[in-house]
Amino acid sequence: MPPSTGLRARLRAELTSEIKDEARRQLAAEGAPALSLRAVTRELGMASSAIYRYFPSRDDLLTALIVDAYDAVGEAAEAADAVCRRDDYGARWRAMGLAVRAWSLANPHEYALVYGSPVPGYRAPEATIGPASRVTLVMARMIDEAARNGALLEPIGDADLPPLDVEVLVETRRLADLAFPHAPDEVVVRSVIAWTQLFGMISFELFGHFHQVIEQVGPVAERTLLETGRLIGIPPPHQVAPTSADMHGPVADRHEVDTADGTDEDFYLI
């Protein structure tokens, strides 16, 4: 008797997961450019032709791994945001940033796949756009919510800067319409600066650029989030408490900020 439809679907899902797990092991050992369908089937003991029923090409397998990585880091940021008070925008910004860092340190090869050097010959299809936007949107929506509720502070140094160029304003409004329509143009630009600063610091940490320069990156990462939050105009947290990323992240630094004096303003001035 042939297996039922439900059983076939379950077996297919299990084998798909095994293929992706083996591909991730190859990513860790050889890097994305060396990923090979034949090598994956060899390690799994499959017939070389069998894998094509699951992933017709190496690029299809890479796309599946990329989508999984983007979804995972997005889910980490969403989960960190979900446990914070909705009106504590500073705590939400901090929690999401620390969660992204914790996921990245725990999954360096997946991070390198999606935020590192492009894989030669690979062109990401449209299927990756939604997952890639997930982590960005959770932060952008928080900033938009703060702007909509009138909670954003005046960005520091705004009066000392020249006005934005027309070309920049056009790009800024396009981005704002997609993610945070209530945010002023200057806030949108500063949010992009803050976002790229976070990933730049993570990349420096993962790829060894802090070696013999900064040994304890955790406190510097915390300070970076505080400064970039202030740059955007996000109000300081109501209180500073360890997040799930602090306490349960496999490689996150244990670093706490003392707020015994109870003054929110001091949070950005540690």
mmCIF file of C-alpha atoms in Angstrom:
data_model
loop_
_atom_site.group_PDB
_atom_site.id
_atom_site.type_symbol
_atom_site.label_atom_id
_atom_site.label_comp_id
_atom_site.label_asym_id
_atom_site.label_seq_id
_atom_site.Cartn_x
_atom_site.Cartn_y
_atom_site.Cartn_z
ATOM 1 C CA MET A 1 0.000 0.000 0.000
ATOM 2 C CA PRO A 2 1.490 3.394 -0.971
ATOM 3 C CA PRO A 3 2.054 5.899 1.853
ATOM 4 C CA SER A 4 -0.719 8.384 2.549
ATOM 5 C CA THR A 5 -0.526 11.954 1.344
ATOM 6 C CA GLY A 6 0.117 13.158 4.894
ATOM 7 C CA LEU A 7 2.933 10.684 5.401
ATOM 8 C CA ARG A 8 4.533 11.600 2.077
ATOM 9 C CA ALA A 9 4.404 15.279 2.997
ATOM 10 C CA ARG A 10 5.968 14.582 6.395
ATOM 11 C CA LEU A 11 8.745 12.470 4.887
ATOM 12 C CA ARG A 12 9.433 15.136 2.279
ATOM 13 C CA ALA A 13 9.621 17.839 4.964
ATOM 14 C CA GLU A 14 11.992 15.709 7.055
ATOM 15 C CA LEU A 15 14.325 15.012 4.152
ATOM 16 C CA THR A 16 14.221 18.665 3.075
ATOM 17 C CA SER A 17 15.281 19.615 6.593
ATOM 18 C CA GLU A 18 18.104 17.049 6.528
ATOM 19 C CA ILE A 19 19.349 18.401 3.204
ATOM 20 C CA LYS A 20 19.400 21.954 4.531
ATOM 21 C CA ASP A 21 21.138 20.878 7.743
ATOM 22 C CA GLU A 22 23.876 19.177 5.755
ATOM 23 C CA ALA A 23 24.164 22.218 3.498
ATOM 24 C CA ARG A 24 24.659 24.401 6.586
ATOM 25 C CA ARG A 25 27.438 22.092 7.746
ATOM 26 C CA GLN A 26 29.085 22.552 4.361
ATOM 27 C CA LEU A 27 28.686 26.317 4.658
ATOM 28 C CA ALA A 28 30.542 26.202 7.957
ATOM 29 C CA ALA A 29 33.298 23.993 6.599
ATOM 30 C CA GLU A 30 33.768 25.247 3.033
ATOM 31 C CA GLY A 31 31.819 28.487 2.594
ATOM 32 C CA ALA A 32 28.857 29.262 0.348
ATOM 33 C CA PRO A 33 30.761 29.355 -2.990
ATOM 34 C CA ALA A 34 31.817 25.728 -2.467
ATOM 35 C CA LEU A 35 28.320 24.441 -1.720
ATOM 36 C CA SER A 36 27.621 21.399 -3.909
ATOM 37 C CA LEU A 37 24.461 19.356 -4.364
ATOM 38 C CA ARG A 38 26.537 16.281 -5.117
ATOM 39 C CA ALA A 39 28.516 16.702 -1.907
ATOM 40 C CA VAL A 40 25.288 17.035 0.071
ATOM 41 C CA THR A 41 23.825 13.856 -1.424
ATOM 42 C CA ARG A 42 27.087 12.007 -0.829
ATOM 43 C CA GLU A 43 27.104 12.912 2.862
ATOM 44 C CA LEU A 44 23.451 11.928 3.238
ATOM 45 C CA GLY A 45 23.867 8.656 1.339
ATOM 46 C CA MET A 46 21.326 9.683 -1.294
ATOM 47 C CA ALA A 47 21.387 8.913 -4.966
ATOM 48 C CA SER A 48 22.881 11.909 -6.767
ATOM 49 C CA SER A 49 19.708 12.411 -8.805
ATOM 50 C CA ALA A 50 17.351 12.262 -5.810
ATOM 51 C CA ILE A 51 18.161 15.724 -4.451
ATOM 52 C CA TYR A 52 16.905 17.412 -7.627
ATOM 53 C CA ARG A 53 13.362 16.499 -6.646
ATOM 54 C CA TYR A 54 13.824 18.756 -3.617
ATOM 55 C CA PHE A 55 16.194 21.416 -4.929
ATOM 56 C CA PRO A 56 16.523 21.594 -8.721
ATOM 57 C CA SER A 57 19.800 23.535 -8.491
ATOM 58 C CA ARG A 58 22.430 24.754 -6.079
ATOM 59 C CA ASP A 59 20.888 28.220 -6.276
ATOM 60 C CA ASP A 60 17.525 26.834 -5.149
ATOM 61 C CA LEU A 61 19.212 25.314 -2.113
ATOM 62 C CA LEU A 62 21.066 28.562 -1.406
ATOM 63 C CA THR A 63 17.800 30.471 -1.637
ATOM 64 C CA ALA A 64 16.191 28.148 0.902
ATOM 65 C CA LEU A 65 19.109 28.669 3.300
ATOM 66 C CA ILE A 66 18.989 32.445 2.806
ATOM 67 C CA VAL A 67 15.247 32.591 3.443
ATOM 68 C CA ASP A 68 15.678 30.501 6.606
ATOM 69 C CA ALA A 69 18.450 32.792 7.868
ATOM 70 C CA TYR A 70 16.500 35.981 7.231
ATOM 71 C CA ASP A 71 13.410 34.497 8.880
ATOM 72 C CA ALA A 72 15.448 33.403 11.894
ATOM 73 C CA VAL A 73 17.043 36.780 12.579
ATOM 74 C CA GLY A 74 13.708 38.482 11.951
ATOM 75 C CA GLU A 75 11.990 36.151 14.387
ATOM 76 C CA ALA A 76 14.681 36.870 16.999
ATOM 77 C CA ALA A 77 14.074 40.624 16.728
ATOM 78 C CA GLU A 78 10.298 40.195 16.781
ATOM 79 C CA ALA A 79 10.444 37.970 19.862
ATOM 80 C CA ALA A 80 12.688 40.438 21.698
ATOM 81 C CA ASP A 81 10.334 43.304 20.859
ATOM 82 C CA ALA A 82 7.250 41.339 21.910
ATOM 83 C CA VAL A 83 8.303 41.019 25.554
ATOM 84 C CA CYS A 84 8.871 44.768 26.005
ATOM 85 C CA ARG A 85 6.311 47.312 27.105
ATOM 86 C CA ARG A 86 4.769 48.884 24.021
ATOM 87 C CA ASP A 87 5.418 52.434 25.228
ATOM 88 C CA ASP A 88 9.045 51.761 26.248
ATOM 89 C CA TYR A 89 10.626 52.540 22.895
ATOM 90 C CA GLY A 90 14.178 52.725 24.225
ATOM 91 C CA ALA A 91 13.901 49.256 25.749
ATOM 92 C CA ARG A 92 12.433 47.898 22.530
ATOM 93 C CA TRP A 93 15.279 49.350 20.426
ATOM 94 C CA ARG A 94 17.888 47.934 22.822
ATOM 95 C CA ALA A 95 16.221 44.509 23.045
ATOM 96 C CA MET A 96 15.926 44.125 19.281
ATOM 97 C CA GLY A 97 19.523 45.198 18.674
ATOM 98 C CA LEU A 98 20.869 42.800 21.290
ATOM 99 C CA ALA A 99 18.736 39.985 19.892
ATOM 100 C CA VAL A 100 20.097 40.546 16.384
ATOM 101 C CA ARG A 101 23.653 40.489 17.740
ATOM 102 C CA ALA A 102 23.016 37.354 19.816
ATOM 103 C CA TRP A 103 21.539 35.513 16.817
ATOM 104 C CA SER A 104 24.446 36.590 14.629
ATOM 105 C CA LEU A 105 27.087 35.401 17.089
ATOM 106 C CA ALA A 106 25.283 32.097 17.528
ATOM 107 C CA ASN A 107 24.899 31.604 13.754
ATOM 108 C CA PRO A 108 28.004 33.168 12.172
ATOM 109 C CA HIS A 109 27.892 31.182 8.949
ATOM 110 C CA GLU A 110 24.236 31.990 8.291
ATOM 111 C CA TYR A 111 25.005 35.635 9.075
ATOM 112 C CA ALA A 112 27.881 35.583 6.592
ATOM 113 C CA LEU A 113 25.599 34.037 3.977
ATOM 114 C CA VAL A 114 23.073 36.886 4.110
ATOM 115 C CA TYR A 115 25.164 39.859 5.286
ATOM 116 C CA GLY A 116 28.634 38.930 4.061
ATOM 117 C CA SER A 117 30.179 38.844 0.614
ATOM 118 C CA PRO A 118 27.821 37.931 -2.255
ATOM 119 C CA VAL A 119 28.096 34.368 -3.535
ATOM 120 C CA PRO A 120 29.686 34.483 -7.023
ATOM 121 C CA GLY A 121 27.170 33.699 -9.742
ATOM 122 C CA TYR A 122 24.149 33.740 -7.442
ATOM 123 C CA ARG A 123 21.283 36.188 -7.959
ATOM 124 C CA ALA A 124 18.770 36.332 -5.143
ATOM 125 C CA PRO A 125 15.176 35.865 -6.409
ATOM 126 C CA GLU A 126 12.169 37.890 -5.286
ATOM 127 C CA ALA A 127 11.330 35.151 -2.779
ATOM 128 C CA THR A 128 14.086 36.509 -0.537
ATOM 129 C CA ILE A 129 12.774 40.083 -0.384
ATOM 130 C CA GLY A 130 10.043 39.523 2.190
ATOM 131 C CA PRO A 131 12.221 37.525 4.609
ATOM 132 C CA ALA A 132 15.109 39.977 4.144
ATOM 133 C CA SER A 133 12.838 42.879 5.106
ATOM 134 C CA ARG A 134 11.455 41.204 8.203
ATOM 135 C CA VAL A 135 14.103 42.286 10.705
ATOM 136 C CA THR A 136 14.277 45.797 9.242
ATOM 137 C CA LEU A 137 10.527 46.265 9.357
ATOM 138 C CA VAL A 138 10.140 45.321 13.014
ATOM 139 C CA MET A 139 12.543 48.101 13.983
ATOM 140 C CA ALA A 140 11.129 50.587 11.464
ATOM 141 C CA ARG A 141 7.584 49.976 12.671
ATOM 142 C CA MET A 142 8.644 50.615 16.243
ATOM 143 C CA ILE A 143 10.164 53.960 15.209
ATOM 144 C CA ASP A 144 7.033 54.771 13.209
ATOM 145 C CA GLU A 145 4.890 53.969 16.241
ATOM 146 C CA ALA A 146 6.993 56.279 18.415
ATOM 147 C CA ALA A 147 6.681 59.039 15.801
ATOM 148 C CA ARG A 148 2.928 58.534 15.466
ATOM 149 C CA ASN A 149 2.515 58.781 19.245
ATOM 150 C CA GLY A 150 4.661 61.895 19.502
ATOM 151 C CA ALA A 151 7.275 60.089 21.574
ATOM 152 C CA LEU A 152 10.391 60.864 19.517
ATOM 153 C CA LEU A 153 12.806 63.377 20.959
ATOM 154 C CA GLU A 154 14.472 66.112 18.940
ATOM 155 C CA PRO A 155 17.515 64.512 17.243
ATOM 156 C CA ILE A 156 20.784 65.836 18.609
ATOM 157 C CA GLY A 157 22.727 68.167 16.323
ATOM 158 C CA ASP A 158 19.929 68.562 13.789
ATOM 159 C CA ALA A 159 20.347 72.330 13.587
ATOM 160 C CA ASP A 160 24.060 72.015 12.793
ATOM 161 C CA LEU A 161 23.566 69.886 9.672
ATOM 162 C CA PRO A 162 22.895 71.067 6.102
ATOM 163 C CA PRO A 163 19.443 70.262 4.680
ATOM 164 C CA LEU A 164 19.011 66.953 2.893
ATOM 165 C CA ASP A 165 19.582 66.950 -0.876
ATOM 166 C CA VAL A 166 16.566 66.568 -3.130
ATOM 167 C CA GLU A 167 17.775 63.150 -4.307
ATOM 168 C CA VAL A 168 18.099 61.987 -0.714
ATOM 169 C CA LEU A 169 14.622 63.285 0.117
ATOM 170 C CA VAL A 170 13.098 61.323 -2.774
ATOM 171 C CA GLU A 171 14.766 58.101 -1.606
ATOM 172 C CA THR A 172 13.873 58.864 1.999
ATOM 173 C CA ARG A 173 10.183 59.331 1.234
ATOM 174 C CA ARG A 174 10.092 56.120 -0.781
ATOM 175 C CA LEU A 175 11.563 54.243 2.144
ATOM 176 C CA ALA A 176 9.303 56.005 4.633
ATOM 177 C CA ASP A 177 6.191 55.100 2.650
ATOM 178 C CA LEU A 178 7.187 51.450 2.861
ATOM 179 C CA ALA A 179 8.139 51.219 6.525
ATOM 180 C CA PHE A 180 7.526 54.300 8.668
ATOM 181 C CA PRO A 181 5.275 56.890 7.031
ATOM 182 C CA HIS A 182 4.832 58.958 10.214
ATOM 183 C CA ALA A 183 8.567 59.528 10.712
ATOM 184 C CA PRO A 184 10.130 62.823 9.568
ATOM 185 C CA ASP A 185 12.685 62.660 6.763
ATOM 186 C CA GLU A 186 15.587 63.306 9.119
ATOM 187 C CA VAL A 187 14.487 60.465 11.383
ATOM 188 C CA VAL A 188 14.300 58.084 8.413
ATOM 189 C CA VAL A 189 17.845 58.957 7.349
ATOM 190 C CA ARG A 190 19.164 58.605 10.885
ATOM 191 C CA SER A 191 17.395 55.263 11.217
ATOM 192 C CA VAL A 192 19.278 53.999 8.170
ATOM 193 C CA ILE A 193 22.518 55.214 9.750
ATOM 194 C CA ALA A 194 21.686 53.437 13.007
ATOM 195 C CA TRP A 195 20.668 50.225 11.243
ATOM 196 C CA THR A 196 23.843 49.993 9.180
ATOM 197 C CA GLN A 197 25.926 50.892 12.233
ATOM 198 C CA LEU A 198 24.499 47.898 14.103
ATOM 199 C CA PHE A 199 25.297 45.463 11.311
ATOM 200 C CA GLY A 200 28.673 47.063 10.710
ATOM 201 C CA MET A 201 29.626 46.461 14.338
ATOM 202 C CA ILE A 202 28.378 42.868 14.190
ATOM 203 C CA SER A 203 30.386 42.261 11.017
ATOM 204 C CA PHE A 204 33.537 43.694 12.605
ATOM 205 C CA GLU A 205 33.033 41.402 15.577
ATOM 206 C CA LEU A 206 32.298 38.246 13.577
ATOM 207 C CA PHE A 207 34.969 38.718 10.945
ATOM 208 C CA GLY A 208 37.771 39.425 13.426
ATOM 209 C CA HIS A 209 38.305 43.138 12.830
ATOM 210 C CA PHE A 210 38.220 43.865 16.557
ATOM 211 C CA HIS A 211 41.049 41.413 17.271
ATOM 212 C CA GLN A 212 43.613 43.034 19.565
ATOM 213 C CA VAL A 213 41.606 46.250 19.354
ATOM 214 C CA ILE A 214 38.487 45.610 21.444
ATOM 215 C CA GLU A 215 38.347 42.352 23.374
ATOM 216 C CA GLN A 216 35.052 42.963 25.234
ATOM 217 C CA VAL A 217 32.695 43.934 22.449
ATOM 218 C CA GLY A 218 29.494 43.546 24.465
ATOM 219 C CA PRO A 219 29.733 46.824 26.387
ATOM 220 C CA VAL A 220 30.656 48.663 23.186
ATOM 221 C CA ALA A 221 27.660 47.118 21.410
ATOM 222 C CA GLU A 222 25.443 48.288 24.257
ATOM 223 C CA ARG A 223 26.853 51.793 23.986
ATOM 224 C CA THR A 224 26.366 51.739 20.228
ATOM 225 C CA LEU A 225 22.676 50.983 20.651
ATOM 226 C CA LEU A 226 22.332 53.761 23.208
ATOM 227 C CA GLU A 227 24.040 56.303 20.978
ATOM 228 C CA THR A 228 22.196 55.315 17.814
ATOM 229 C CA GLY A 229 18.906 55.379 19.713
ATOM 230 C CA ARG A 230 19.680 58.913 20.791
ATOM 231 C CA LEU A 231 20.669 59.775 17.202
ATOM 232 C CA ILE A 232 17.231 58.728 15.960
ATOM 233 C CA GLY A 233 15.407 60.434 18.820
ATOM 234 C CA ILE A 234 14.201 57.294 20.562
ATOM 235 C CA PRO A 235 13.531 58.122 24.232
ATOM 236 C CA PRO A 236 15.656 56.276 26.797
ATOM 237 C CA PRO A 237 14.279 53.091 28.375
ATOM 238 C CA HIS A 238 12.008 53.362 31.382
ATOM 239 C CA GLN A 239 14.409 51.049 33.146
ATOM 240 C CA VAL A 240 17.391 48.937 32.174
ATOM 241 C CA ALA A 241 16.904 45.243 32.769
ATOM 242 C CA PRO A 242 18.549 42.180 31.190
ATOM 243 C CA THR A 243 16.734 41.020 28.075
ATOM 244 C CA SER A 244 16.322 37.434 26.934
ATOM 245 C CA ALA A 245 19.203 38.038 24.529
ATOM 246 C CA ASP A 246 21.407 39.081 27.467
ATOM 247 C CA MET A 247 20.557 36.179 29.707
ATOM 248 C CA HIS A 248 19.988 33.319 27.301
ATOM 249 C CA GLY A 249 21.974 34.169 24.183
ATOM 250 C CA PRO A 250 24.668 31.491 23.825
ATOM 251 C CA VAL A 251 27.487 33.955 23.330
ATOM 252 C CA ALA A 252 26.067 37.321 24.323
ATOM 253 C CA ASP A 253 28.132 39.249 26.832
ATOM 254 C CA ARG A 254 26.739 39.613 30.339
ATOM 255 C CA HIS A 255 26.762 43.378 30.719
ATOM 256 C CA GLU A 256 24.348 45.383 32.816
ATOM 257 C CA VAL A 257 23.919 49.118 33.213
ATOM 258 C CA ASP A 258 23.501 50.618 36.664
ATOM 259 C CA THR A 259 20.484 52.897 36.926
ATOM 260 C CA ALA A 260 20.303 53.078 40.687
ATOM 261 C CA ASP A 261 19.828 56.843 40.579
ATOM 262 C CA GLY A 262 16.637 56.306 38.554
ATOM 263 C CA THR A 263 17.294 59.070 36.018
ATOM 264 C CA ASP A 264 16.341 58.026 32.520
ATOM 265 C CA GLU A 265 18.517 60.694 30.952
ATOM 266 C CA ASP A 266 21.679 59.123 32.403
ATOM 267 C CA PHE A 267 21.068 55.965 30.389
ATOM 268 C CA TYR A 268 22.549 57.527 27.261
ATOM 269 C CA LEU A 269 25.463 59.034 29.128
ATOM 270 C CA ILE A 270 27.103 55.954 30.642
#
